[in-house]
Amino acid sequence: MRCFVTGGAGFIGSHLVDELLEKGYKVTVFDDLSSGRKEFIQHHLNNKNFSFIEADLLDFNLLNREIKEHDVVFHIAANPDVRIGMQKPEVAKKDILITYNVLDAMRENNIKKIVFSSSSTVYGETPPIPLPENYGPLLPISVYGAAKLACEGLISSFSHTFDMQSWIFRFANVIGKRGTHGVIVDFINKLKKNSKELEILGNGKQKKNYLYIKDCIDGIVFGFENSKEQINLFNLGSHDATEVTRIAEMVVEEMGLKKVRFKYTGGDRGWKGDIPRFQFDITKIEKLGWKPKYDSDEAVRKAIKDLIEELGSVSL
Ligand code: NAD
């Protein structure tokens, strides 16, 4: 199978590339390195089954040429920063446009399968706990979530109109090695600068589901290989949820720090568009035969260890 991976030099994309190559597939990565890093795919550069194109998906002519002869597109590229929508709502426009380009290039080149990285943010404000895939109406409260929902709509409509097959995974918070953003990276970096005090956005009671990166990749590949509907939609997360203050405590413990003062910025959420509490119902993918290896707290602990090793501990 020849796989085209947009965003394959990013956190999730590069782990997916590792797994696809491990399974013996051919992989082309198309990534502009806007938030991805070449070092995440460096170890594959001499592999004859691997090629890398550094370019922006807005360049339709190039995309249309390079996507030829592939069997499936894993469309992982997007600006992953939910918070940035407050200052730069135009990132949503770009993420919708690049998804349109990917689908249109697939249509022109008769490529019939797309796997998409969506998000829990499509569900909007205070969804029920646990949250099943058929919850609605879907009214996102962040521009990031709105862009993801728009992309899901485009994928669904192209699937029906041009006889494509799609797999849409709504991820929880994915964490682990090569993570470049999110609450754990934020806490480690802040504590490296000041090991006495940690600023925590909101009141620390935000409670969300975290999924370890290996479980995420495993779930994507399992869902793709084992579900055969025209549109296959799954929540991809783990069991239960972890409070932000608990994450801060675990980071402090793992960094070997003591007497760190937590300073809360206040309010029930970290930023406008943040959903303070969510927990997925993952029965649908479990019924298919997949379950995560790590629950939310275990995923957080494992990711903290990975990231401390990568980012380095405090320089006291
Ligand atoms: P990431 O920033 O590490 O990966 C995104 C990749 O896309 C980067 O390598 C970036 O350079 C590339 N990219 C962005 N715009 C591009 C463009 N116009 N042309 C070419 N390449 C482009 O982020 P991630 O955390 O690995 O997220 C991967 C996907 O999963 C994203 O779609 C994100 O929205 C989604 N997602 C992530 C999480 C999470 O917790 N990390 C949760 C839900 C959904």
PDB file of C-alpha atoms in Angstrom, residues 12-313:
ATOM      1  CA  ILE A  12       1.289  12.466  15.615  1.00  0.00           C
ATOM      2  CA  GLY A  13       2.147  12.250  11.898  1.00  0.00           C
ATOM      3  CA  SER A  14       5.752  11.156  12.470  1.00  0.00           C
ATOM      4  CA  HIS A  15       4.688   8.353  14.832  1.00  0.00           C
ATOM      5  CA  LEU A  16       2.145   7.255  12.227  1.00  0.00           C
ATOM      6  CA  VAL A  17       4.894   7.233   9.575  1.00  0.00           C
ATOM      7  CA  ASP A  18       7.071   5.018  11.822  1.00  0.00           C
ATOM      8  CA  GLU A  19       4.192   2.536  12.127  1.00  0.00           C
ATOM      9  CA  LEU A  20       3.245   2.519   8.419  1.00  0.00           C
ATOM     10  CA  LEU A  21       6.862   1.886   7.376  1.00  0.00           C
ATOM     11  CA  GLU A  22       7.175  -0.802  10.062  1.00  0.00           C
ATOM     12  CA  LYS A  23       4.157  -2.513   8.493  1.00  0.00           C
ATOM     13  CA  GLY A  24       5.974  -2.567   5.125  1.00  0.00           C
ATOM     14  CA  TYR A  25       3.971   0.190   3.391  1.00  0.00           C
ATOM     15  CA  LYS A  26       5.472   2.864   1.153  1.00  0.00           C
ATOM     16  CA  VAL A  27       5.152   6.365   2.623  1.00  0.00           C
ATOM     17  CA  THR A  28       5.314   9.870   1.170  1.00  0.00           C
ATOM     18  CA  VAL A  29       5.300  12.740   3.661  1.00  0.00           C
ATOM     19  CA  PHE A  30       4.073  16.149   2.502  1.00  0.00           C
ATOM     20  CA  ASP A  31       4.778  18.746   5.178  1.00  0.00           C
ATOM     21  CA  ASP A  32       5.775  22.421   5.174  1.00  0.00           C
ATOM     22  CA  LEU A  33       7.535  22.075   8.562  1.00  0.00           C
ATOM     23  CA  SER A  34       5.455  24.968   9.912  1.00  0.00           C
ATOM     24  CA  SER A  35       5.107  23.139  13.239  1.00  0.00           C
ATOM     25  CA  GLY A  36       6.675  19.803  12.282  1.00  0.00           C
ATOM     26  CA  ARG A  37      10.385  18.993  12.530  1.00  0.00           C
ATOM     27  CA  LYS A  38      12.687  17.275  10.078  1.00  0.00           C
ATOM     28  CA  GLU A  39      14.442  15.526  12.970  1.00  0.00           C
ATOM     29  CA  PHE A  40      11.216  13.528  13.611  1.00  0.00           C
ATOM     30  CA  ILE A  41      11.546  11.808  10.202  1.00  0.00           C
ATOM     31  CA  GLN A  42      15.339  12.021   9.814  1.00  0.00           C
ATOM     32  CA  HIS A  43      15.767   8.310  10.589  1.00  0.00           C
ATOM     33  CA  HIS A  44      13.778   7.383   7.452  1.00  0.00           C
ATOM     34  CA  LEU A  45      15.510   9.610   4.907  1.00  0.00           C
ATOM     35  CA  ASN A  46      17.626   6.728   3.507  1.00  0.00           C
ATOM     36  CA  ASN A  47      14.733   4.249   3.439  1.00  0.00           C
ATOM     37  CA  LYS A  48      13.779   3.416  -0.179  1.00  0.00           C
ATOM     38  CA  ASN A  49      10.115   3.130   0.888  1.00  0.00           C
ATOM     39  CA  PHE A  50      10.097   6.703   2.173  1.00  0.00           C
ATOM     40  CA  SER A  51      10.069  10.107   0.529  1.00  0.00           C
ATOM     41  CA  PHE A  52       9.669  13.602   1.882  1.00  0.00           C
ATOM     42  CA  ILE A  53       8.291  16.683   0.156  1.00  0.00           C
ATOM     43  CA  GLU A  54       8.714  19.944   2.033  1.00  0.00           C
ATOM     44  CA  ALA A  55       5.839  22.101   0.802  1.00  0.00           C
ATOM     45  CA  ASP A  56       2.628  23.849   1.731  1.00  0.00           C
ATOM     46  CA  LEU A  57      -0.658  22.068   0.943  1.00  0.00           C
ATOM     47  CA  LEU A  58      -1.945  25.405  -0.339  1.00  0.00           C
ATOM     48  CA  ASP A  59       0.254  24.762  -3.398  1.00  0.00           C
ATOM     49  CA  PHE A  60      -2.419  22.801  -5.256  1.00  0.00           C
ATOM     50  CA  ASN A  61      -0.431  22.171  -8.462  1.00  0.00           C
ATOM     51  CA  LEU A  62       2.451  20.587  -6.575  1.00  0.00           C
ATOM     52  CA  LEU A  63       0.100  18.599  -4.345  1.00  0.00           C
ATOM     53  CA  ASN A  64      -1.837  17.402  -7.379  1.00  0.00           C
ATOM     54  CA  ARG A  65       1.397  16.117  -8.977  1.00  0.00           C
ATOM     55  CA  GLU A  66       2.872  14.508  -5.871  1.00  0.00           C
ATOM     56  CA  ILE A  67      -0.276  12.762  -4.648  1.00  0.00           C
ATOM     57  CA  LYS A  68      -0.483  10.623  -7.841  1.00  0.00           C
ATOM     58  CA  GLU A  69      -0.092   6.851  -7.525  1.00  0.00           C
ATOM     59  CA  HIS A  70      -1.019   6.665  -3.841  1.00  0.00           C
ATOM     60  CA  ASP A  71      -3.698   4.337  -2.455  1.00  0.00           C
ATOM     61  CA  VAL A  72      -4.612   6.176   0.733  1.00  0.00           C
ATOM     62  CA  VAL A  73      -4.168   9.664   2.182  1.00  0.00           C
ATOM     63  CA  PHE A  74      -3.648  10.164   5.900  1.00  0.00           C
ATOM     64  CA  HIS A  75      -4.554  13.838   6.245  1.00  0.00           C
ATOM     65  CA  ILE A  76      -2.923  14.855   9.527  1.00  0.00           C
ATOM     66  CA  ALA A  77      -1.702  18.375   8.672  1.00  0.00           C
ATOM     67  CA  ALA A  78      -3.314  21.323  10.464  1.00  0.00           C
ATOM     68  CA  ASN A  79      -2.372  24.060  12.851  1.00  0.00           C
ATOM     69  CA  PRO A  80      -2.839  22.122  16.103  1.00  0.00           C
ATOM     70  CA  ASP A  81      -2.959  25.133  18.435  1.00  0.00           C
ATOM     71  CA  VAL A  82      -6.536  25.585  19.693  1.00  0.00           C
ATOM     72  CA  ARG A  83      -5.608  28.783  21.559  1.00  0.00           C
ATOM     73  CA  ILE A  84      -4.183  30.611  18.528  1.00  0.00           C
ATOM     74  CA  GLY A  85      -7.720  31.051  17.124  1.00  0.00           C
ATOM     75  CA  MET A  86      -8.257  33.894  19.607  1.00  0.00           C
ATOM     76  CA  GLN A  87      -5.506  35.995  17.960  1.00  0.00           C
ATOM     77  CA  LYS A  88      -5.488  34.505  14.463  1.00  0.00           C
ATOM     78  CA  PRO A  89      -8.868  33.116  13.430  1.00  0.00           C
ATOM     79  CA  GLU A  90      -7.539  32.932   9.848  1.00  0.00           C
ATOM     80  CA  VAL A  91      -5.738  29.654  10.707  1.00  0.00           C
ATOM     81  CA  ALA A  92      -9.168  27.988  10.484  1.00  0.00           C
ATOM     82  CA  LYS A  93      -9.548  29.252   6.915  1.00  0.00           C
ATOM     83  CA  LYS A  94      -6.180  27.730   5.969  1.00  0.00           C
ATOM     84  CA  ASP A  95      -6.974  24.356   7.552  1.00  0.00           C
ATOM     85  CA  ILE A  96     -10.272  24.179   5.659  1.00  0.00           C
ATOM     86  CA  LEU A  97      -8.600  25.220   2.380  1.00  0.00           C
ATOM     87  CA  ILE A  98      -5.819  22.638   2.645  1.00  0.00           C
ATOM     88  CA  THR A  99      -8.402  19.926   3.366  1.00  0.00           C
ATOM     89  CA  TYR A 100     -10.351  20.995   0.292  1.00  0.00           C
ATOM     90  CA  ASN A 101      -7.116  20.853  -1.750  1.00  0.00           C
ATOM     91  CA  VAL A 102      -6.319  17.356  -0.485  1.00  0.00           C
ATOM     92  CA  LEU A 103      -9.809  16.098  -1.370  1.00  0.00           C
ATOM     93  CA  ASP A 104      -9.790  17.767  -4.769  1.00  0.00           C
ATOM     94  CA  ALA A 105      -6.350  16.349  -5.622  1.00  0.00           C
ATOM     95  CA  MET A 106      -7.633  12.919  -4.542  1.00  0.00           C
ATOM     96  CA  ARG A 107     -10.647  13.328  -6.813  1.00  0.00           C
ATOM     97  CA  GLU A 108      -8.470  14.350  -9.790  1.00  0.00           C
ATOM     98  CA  ASN A 109      -6.154  11.397  -9.235  1.00  0.00           C
ATOM     99  CA  ASN A 110      -8.838   8.828  -8.466  1.00  0.00           C
ATOM    100  CA  ILE A 111      -7.608   8.140  -4.912  1.00  0.00           C
ATOM    101  CA  LYS A 112     -10.473   6.710  -2.905  1.00  0.00           C
ATOM    102  CA  LYS A 113      -9.408   6.484   0.747  1.00  0.00           C
ATOM    103  CA  ILE A 114      -8.834   9.252   3.296  1.00  0.00           C
ATOM    104  CA  VAL A 115      -8.054   9.041   7.008  1.00  0.00           C
ATOM    105  CA  PHE A 116      -8.566  12.296   8.926  1.00  0.00           C
ATOM    106  CA  SER A 117      -7.384  13.587  12.310  1.00  0.00           C
ATOM    107  CA  SER A 118     -10.362  15.357  13.854  1.00  0.00           C
ATOM    108  CA  SER A 119     -10.854  16.403  17.445  1.00  0.00           C
ATOM    109  CA  SER A 120     -13.069  16.380  20.525  1.00  0.00           C
ATOM    110  CA  THR A 121     -13.449  20.141  19.997  1.00  0.00           C
ATOM    111  CA  VAL A 122     -16.153  19.540  17.339  1.00  0.00           C
ATOM    112  CA  TYR A 123     -18.603  18.666  20.137  1.00  0.00           C
ATOM    113  CA  GLY A 124     -18.703  22.193  21.583  1.00  0.00           C
ATOM    114  CA  GLU A 125     -19.639  23.455  25.041  1.00  0.00           C
ATOM    115  CA  THR A 126     -20.219  21.061  27.988  1.00  0.00           C
ATOM    116  CA  PRO A 127     -20.987  17.883  26.106  1.00  0.00           C
ATOM    117  CA  PRO A 128     -22.401  14.937  28.093  1.00  0.00           C
ATOM    118  CA  ILE A 129     -20.034  12.631  29.986  1.00  0.00           C
ATOM    119  CA  PRO A 130     -19.265  10.116  28.559  1.00  0.00           C
ATOM    120  CA  LEU A 131     -19.575  11.540  25.088  1.00  0.00           C
ATOM    121  CA  PRO A 132     -20.676   9.271  22.183  1.00  0.00           C
ATOM    122  CA  GLU A 133     -20.052   9.906  18.466  1.00  0.00           C
ATOM    123  CA  ASN A 134     -23.777  10.442  17.758  1.00  0.00           C
ATOM    124  CA  TYR A 135     -24.098  13.453  20.120  1.00  0.00           C
ATOM    125  CA  GLY A 136     -25.512  16.578  18.479  1.00  0.00           C
ATOM    126  CA  PRO A 137     -26.102  19.248  17.395  1.00  0.00           C
ATOM    127  CA  LEU A 138     -22.404  19.917  16.919  1.00  0.00           C
ATOM    128  CA  LEU A 139     -21.758  23.582  17.731  1.00  0.00           C
ATOM    129  CA  PRO A 140     -18.003  24.120  18.305  1.00  0.00           C
ATOM    130  CA  ILE A 141     -16.932  27.028  20.525  1.00  0.00           C
ATOM    131  CA  SER A 142     -13.359  27.418  19.147  1.00  0.00           C
ATOM    132  CA  VAL A 143     -12.440  28.346  15.574  1.00  0.00           C
ATOM    133  CA  TYR A 144     -10.159  25.296  15.637  1.00  0.00           C
ATOM    134  CA  GLY A 145     -13.147  23.046  16.414  1.00  0.00           C
ATOM    135  CA  ALA A 146     -15.190  24.817  13.745  1.00  0.00           C
ATOM    136  CA  ALA A 147     -12.475  24.141  11.147  1.00  0.00           C
ATOM    137  CA  LYS A 148     -12.347  20.465  12.112  1.00  0.00           C
ATOM    138  CA  LEU A 149     -16.122  20.173  11.780  1.00  0.00           C
ATOM    139  CA  ALA A 150     -16.027  21.930   8.397  1.00  0.00           C
ATOM    140  CA  CYS A 151     -13.331  19.470   7.261  1.00  0.00           C
ATOM    141  CA  GLU A 152     -15.438  16.526   8.445  1.00  0.00           C
ATOM    142  CA  GLY A 153     -18.310  17.940   6.365  1.00  0.00           C
ATOM    143  CA  LEU A 154     -16.114  18.254   3.264  1.00  0.00           C
ATOM    144  CA  ILE A 155     -14.806  14.711   3.711  1.00  0.00           C
ATOM    145  CA  SER A 156     -18.323  13.326   4.154  1.00  0.00           C
ATOM    146  CA  SER A 157     -19.613  15.173   1.072  1.00  0.00           C
ATOM    147  CA  PHE A 158     -16.658  14.138  -1.137  1.00  0.00           C
ATOM    148  CA  SER A 159     -17.082  10.546   0.067  1.00  0.00           C
ATOM    149  CA  HIS A 160     -20.709  10.520  -1.069  1.00  0.00           C
ATOM    150  CA  THR A 161     -20.298  12.546  -4.234  1.00  0.00           C
ATOM    151  CA  PHE A 162     -17.118  10.915  -5.574  1.00  0.00           C
ATOM    152  CA  ASP A 163     -17.438   7.388  -4.132  1.00  0.00           C
ATOM    153  CA  MET A 164     -14.610   7.744  -1.658  1.00  0.00           C
ATOM    154  CA  GLN A 165     -14.226   5.971   1.681  1.00  0.00           C
ATOM    155  CA  SER A 166     -13.255   7.876   4.809  1.00  0.00           C
ATOM    156  CA  TRP A 167     -12.094   7.266   8.361  1.00  0.00           C
ATOM    157  CA  ILE A 168     -12.563  10.211  10.721  1.00  0.00           C
ATOM    158  CA  PHE A 169     -10.947   9.942  14.149  1.00  0.00           C
ATOM    159  CA  ARG A 170     -11.911  12.476  16.804  1.00  0.00           C
ATOM    160  CA  PHE A 171      -8.851  12.488  19.044  1.00  0.00           C
ATOM    161  CA  ALA A 172      -8.762  13.219  22.754  1.00  0.00           C
ATOM    162  CA  ASN A 173      -5.632  15.085  23.941  1.00  0.00           C
ATOM    163  CA  VAL A 174      -2.791  13.087  22.455  1.00  0.00           C
ATOM    164  CA  ILE A 175       0.439  13.145  24.455  1.00  0.00           C
ATOM    165  CA  GLY A 176       3.886  11.544  24.513  1.00  0.00           C
ATOM    166  CA  LYS A 177       7.309  11.533  22.900  1.00  0.00           C
ATOM    167  CA  ARG A 178       7.929  14.283  20.273  1.00  0.00           C
ATOM    168  CA  GLY A 179       5.054  16.327  21.705  1.00  0.00           C
ATOM    169  CA  THR A 180       5.686  19.992  20.953  1.00  0.00           C
ATOM    170  CA  HIS A 181       2.630  21.646  22.507  1.00  0.00           C
ATOM    171  CA  GLY A 182      -0.078  21.148  25.139  1.00  0.00           C
ATOM    172  CA  VAL A 183      -0.333  21.280  28.907  1.00  0.00           C
ATOM    173  CA  ILE A 184       2.563  18.958  29.811  1.00  0.00           C
ATOM    174  CA  VAL A 185       5.074  20.674  27.497  1.00  0.00           C
ATOM    175  CA  ASP A 186       3.853  24.018  28.845  1.00  0.00           C
ATOM    176  CA  PHE A 187       4.331  22.995  32.500  1.00  0.00           C
ATOM    177  CA  ILE A 188       7.789  21.486  31.935  1.00  0.00           C
ATOM    178  CA  ASN A 189       8.996  24.579  30.086  1.00  0.00           C
ATOM    179  CA  LYS A 190       7.595  26.936  32.727  1.00  0.00           C
ATOM    180  CA  LEU A 191       9.193  24.933  35.545  1.00  0.00           C
ATOM    181  CA  LYS A 192      12.534  24.916  33.738  1.00  0.00           C
ATOM    182  CA  LYS A 193      12.396  28.730  33.819  1.00  0.00           C
ATOM    183  CA  ASN A 194      11.089  28.995  37.390  1.00  0.00           C
ATOM    184  CA  SER A 195      11.160  25.914  39.615  1.00  0.00           C
ATOM    185  CA  LYS A 196       9.469  27.679  42.562  1.00  0.00           C
ATOM    186  CA  GLU A 197       6.189  28.727  40.983  1.00  0.00           C
ATOM    187  CA  LEU A 198       3.940  27.310  38.264  1.00  0.00           C
ATOM    188  CA  GLU A 199       1.284  29.342  36.497  1.00  0.00           C
ATOM    189  CA  ILE A 200      -1.791  27.207  35.735  1.00  0.00           C
ATOM    190  CA  LEU A 201      -4.381  28.526  33.274  1.00  0.00           C
ATOM    191  CA  GLY A 202      -7.925  28.537  34.706  1.00  0.00           C
ATOM    192  CA  ASN A 203      -8.792  27.137  38.151  1.00  0.00           C
ATOM    193  CA  GLY A 204      -6.997  23.814  37.624  1.00  0.00           C
ATOM    194  CA  LYS A 205     -10.243  21.847  37.785  1.00  0.00           C
ATOM    195  CA  GLN A 206     -10.483  21.357  34.024  1.00  0.00           C
ATOM    196  CA  LYS A 207     -10.733  17.610  33.570  1.00  0.00           C
ATOM    197  CA  LYS A 208     -10.092  16.007  30.188  1.00  0.00           C
ATOM    198  CA  ASN A 209      -9.203  12.732  28.596  1.00  0.00           C
ATOM    199  CA  TYR A 210      -5.581  12.062  27.580  1.00  0.00           C
ATOM    200  CA  LEU A 211      -4.447   9.417  25.107  1.00  0.00           C
ATOM    201  CA  TYR A 212      -0.897   8.082  24.900  1.00  0.00           C
ATOM    202  CA  ILE A 213       0.663   8.507  21.440  1.00  0.00           C
ATOM    203  CA  LYS A 214       1.270   4.776  20.865  1.00  0.00           C
ATOM    204  CA  ASP A 215      -2.387   4.057  21.669  1.00  0.00           C
ATOM    205  CA  CYS A 216      -3.430   6.811  19.262  1.00  0.00           C
ATOM    206  CA  ILE A 217      -1.432   5.344  16.364  1.00  0.00           C
ATOM    207  CA  ASP A 218      -2.560   1.824  17.212  1.00  0.00           C
ATOM    208  CA  GLY A 219      -6.214   2.987  17.243  1.00  0.00           C
ATOM    209  CA  ILE A 220      -5.920   4.794  13.894  1.00  0.00           C
ATOM    210  CA  VAL A 221      -4.355   1.800  12.146  1.00  0.00           C
ATOM    211  CA  PHE A 222      -6.782  -0.648  13.776  1.00  0.00           C
ATOM    212  CA  GLY A 223      -9.843   1.423  12.876  1.00  0.00           C
ATOM    213  CA  PHE A 224      -8.603   1.905   9.310  1.00  0.00           C
ATOM    214  CA  GLU A 225      -7.915  -1.799   8.784  1.00  0.00           C
ATOM    215  CA  ASN A 226     -11.059  -3.117  10.465  1.00  0.00           C
ATOM    216  CA  SER A 227     -13.955  -0.801   9.657  1.00  0.00           C
ATOM    217  CA  LYS A 228     -15.368  -0.917   6.157  1.00  0.00           C
ATOM    218  CA  GLU A 229     -18.300   1.532   6.028  1.00  0.00           C
ATOM    219  CA  GLN A 230     -18.211   4.362   3.543  1.00  0.00           C
ATOM    220  CA  ILE A 231     -17.742   6.856   6.388  1.00  0.00           C
ATOM    221  CA  ASN A 232     -16.150   5.455   9.535  1.00  0.00           C
ATOM    222  CA  LEU A 233     -16.314   7.852  12.482  1.00  0.00           C
ATOM    223  CA  PHE A 234     -14.682   7.124  15.850  1.00  0.00           C
ATOM    224  CA  ASN A 235     -13.879   8.816  19.120  1.00  0.00           C
ATOM    225  CA  LEU A 236     -10.276   7.924  19.885  1.00  0.00           C
ATOM    226  CA  GLY A 237      -9.406   8.317  23.525  1.00  0.00           C
ATOM    227  CA  SER A 238      -8.810   6.380  26.705  1.00  0.00           C
ATOM    228  CA  HIS A 239     -10.859   5.755  29.815  1.00  0.00           C
ATOM    229  CA  ASP A 240     -11.635   8.419  32.450  1.00  0.00           C
ATOM    230  CA  ALA A 241     -10.095  11.901  32.635  1.00  0.00           C
ATOM    231  CA  THR A 242      -7.346  13.790  34.470  1.00  0.00           C
ATOM    232  CA  GLU A 243      -7.572  17.152  36.242  1.00  0.00           C
ATOM    233  CA  VAL A 244      -5.111  19.878  35.317  1.00  0.00           C
ATOM    234  CA  THR A 245      -3.917  20.320  38.914  1.00  0.00           C
ATOM    235  CA  ARG A 246      -3.207  16.571  39.068  1.00  0.00           C
ATOM    236  CA  ILE A 247      -1.112  16.902  35.897  1.00  0.00           C
ATOM    237  CA  ALA A 248       0.821  19.759  37.514  1.00  0.00           C
ATOM    238  CA  GLU A 249       1.457  17.617  40.615  1.00  0.00           C
ATOM    239  CA  MET A 250       2.701  14.724  38.500  1.00  0.00           C
ATOM    240  CA  VAL A 251       5.043  16.991  36.491  1.00  0.00           C
ATOM    241  CA  VAL A 252       6.461  18.426  39.724  1.00  0.00           C
ATOM    242  CA  GLU A 253       6.987  14.899  41.147  1.00  0.00           C
ATOM    243  CA  GLU A 254       8.639  13.568  37.996  1.00  0.00           C
ATOM    244  CA  MET A 255      10.945  16.615  37.763  1.00  0.00           C
ATOM    245  CA  GLY A 256      12.012  15.936  41.353  1.00  0.00           C
ATOM    246  CA  LEU A 257      10.903  19.377  42.540  1.00  0.00           C
ATOM    247  CA  LYS A 258       9.538  20.310  45.948  1.00  0.00           C
ATOM    248  CA  LYS A 259       7.480  23.173  47.358  1.00  0.00           C
ATOM    249  CA  VAL A 260       6.326  24.536  44.007  1.00  0.00           C
ATOM    250  CA  ARG A 261       3.596  27.152  44.420  1.00  0.00           C
ATOM    251  CA  PHE A 262       0.684  26.809  42.000  1.00  0.00           C
ATOM    252  CA  LYS A 263      -0.597  30.154  40.738  1.00  0.00           C
ATOM    253  CA  TYR A 264      -4.013  29.904  39.048  1.00  0.00           C
ATOM    254  CA  THR A 265      -5.078  32.496  36.480  1.00  0.00           C
ATOM    255  CA  GLY A 266      -8.714  31.802  37.490  1.00  0.00           C
ATOM    256  CA  GLY A 267     -11.991  31.050  35.727  1.00  0.00           C
ATOM    257  CA  ASP A 268     -13.388  27.659  34.790  1.00  0.00           C
ATOM    258  CA  ARG A 269     -11.270  27.286  31.633  1.00  0.00           C
ATOM    259  CA  GLY A 270      -7.807  27.995  30.274  1.00  0.00           C
ATOM    260  CA  TRP A 271      -8.806  30.255  27.396  1.00  0.00           C
ATOM    261  CA  LYS A 272     -11.817  31.274  25.307  1.00  0.00           C
ATOM    262  CA  GLY A 273     -12.871  28.227  23.302  1.00  0.00           C
ATOM    263  CA  ASP A 274     -11.462  25.755  25.855  1.00  0.00           C
ATOM    264  CA  ILE A 275     -13.887  23.017  26.920  1.00  0.00           C
ATOM    265  CA  PRO A 276     -13.307  22.524  30.660  1.00  0.00           C
ATOM    266  CA  ARG A 277     -14.487  18.923  30.973  1.00  0.00           C
ATOM    267  CA  PHE A 278     -14.818  16.074  28.560  1.00  0.00           C
ATOM    268  CA  GLN A 279     -14.608  12.341  28.527  1.00  0.00           C
ATOM    269  CA  PHE A 280     -15.220  10.137  25.513  1.00  0.00           C
ATOM    270  CA  ASP A 281     -17.469   7.145  25.196  1.00  0.00           C
ATOM    271  CA  ILE A 282     -15.181   4.783  23.230  1.00  0.00           C
ATOM    272  CA  THR A 283     -17.626   1.851  23.071  1.00  0.00           C
ATOM    273  CA  LYS A 284     -17.844   2.056  19.273  1.00  0.00           C
ATOM    274  CA  ILE A 285     -14.169   1.331  18.602  1.00  0.00           C
ATOM    275  CA  GLU A 286     -14.015  -1.087  21.554  1.00  0.00           C
ATOM    276  CA  LYS A 287     -16.823  -3.138  19.996  1.00  0.00           C
ATOM    277  CA  LEU A 288     -14.698  -3.376  16.857  1.00  0.00           C
ATOM    278  CA  GLY A 289     -11.965  -4.999  18.977  1.00  0.00           C
ATOM    279  CA  TRP A 290      -9.579  -2.180  19.976  1.00  0.00           C
ATOM    280  CA  LYS A 291      -8.902  -0.739  23.392  1.00  0.00           C
ATOM    281  CA  PRO A 292      -6.245   1.628  24.691  1.00  0.00           C
ATOM    282  CA  LYS A 293      -3.424   0.153  26.724  1.00  0.00           C
ATOM    283  CA  TYR A 294      -3.214   3.138  29.098  1.00  0.00           C
ATOM    284  CA  ASP A 295      -5.965   5.012  30.926  1.00  0.00           C
ATOM    285  CA  SER A 296      -5.837   8.811  31.130  1.00  0.00           C
ATOM    286  CA  ASP A 297      -3.720   9.092  34.331  1.00  0.00           C
ATOM    287  CA  GLU A 298      -1.273   6.424  33.112  1.00  0.00           C
ATOM    288  CA  ALA A 299      -0.976   8.175  29.747  1.00  0.00           C
ATOM    289  CA  VAL A 300      -0.189  11.463  31.518  1.00  0.00           C
ATOM    290  CA  ARG A 301       2.473   9.857  33.735  1.00  0.00           C
ATOM    291  CA  LYS A 302       4.121   8.109  30.759  1.00  0.00           C
ATOM    292  CA  ALA A 303       4.079  11.245  28.612  1.00  0.00           C
ATOM    293  CA  ILE A 304       5.618  13.338  31.396  1.00  0.00           C
ATOM    294  CA  LYS A 305       8.524  10.881  31.665  1.00  0.00           C
ATOM    295  CA  ASP A 306       9.006  10.887  27.857  1.00  0.00           C
ATOM    296  CA  LEU A 307       8.937  14.662  27.641  1.00  0.00           C
ATOM    297  CA  ILE A 308      11.240  15.305  30.589  1.00  0.00           C
ATOM    298  CA  GLU A 309      13.733  13.001  28.890  1.00  0.00           C
ATOM    299  CA  GLU A 310      13.342  14.904  25.612  1.00  0.00           C
ATOM    300  CA  LEU A 311      13.119  18.464  26.868  1.00  0.00           C
ATOM    301  CA  GLY A 312      15.631  18.016  29.686  1.00  0.00           C
ATOM    302  CA  SER A 313      14.932  18.624  33.342  1.00  0.00           C
TER     303      SER A 313
END
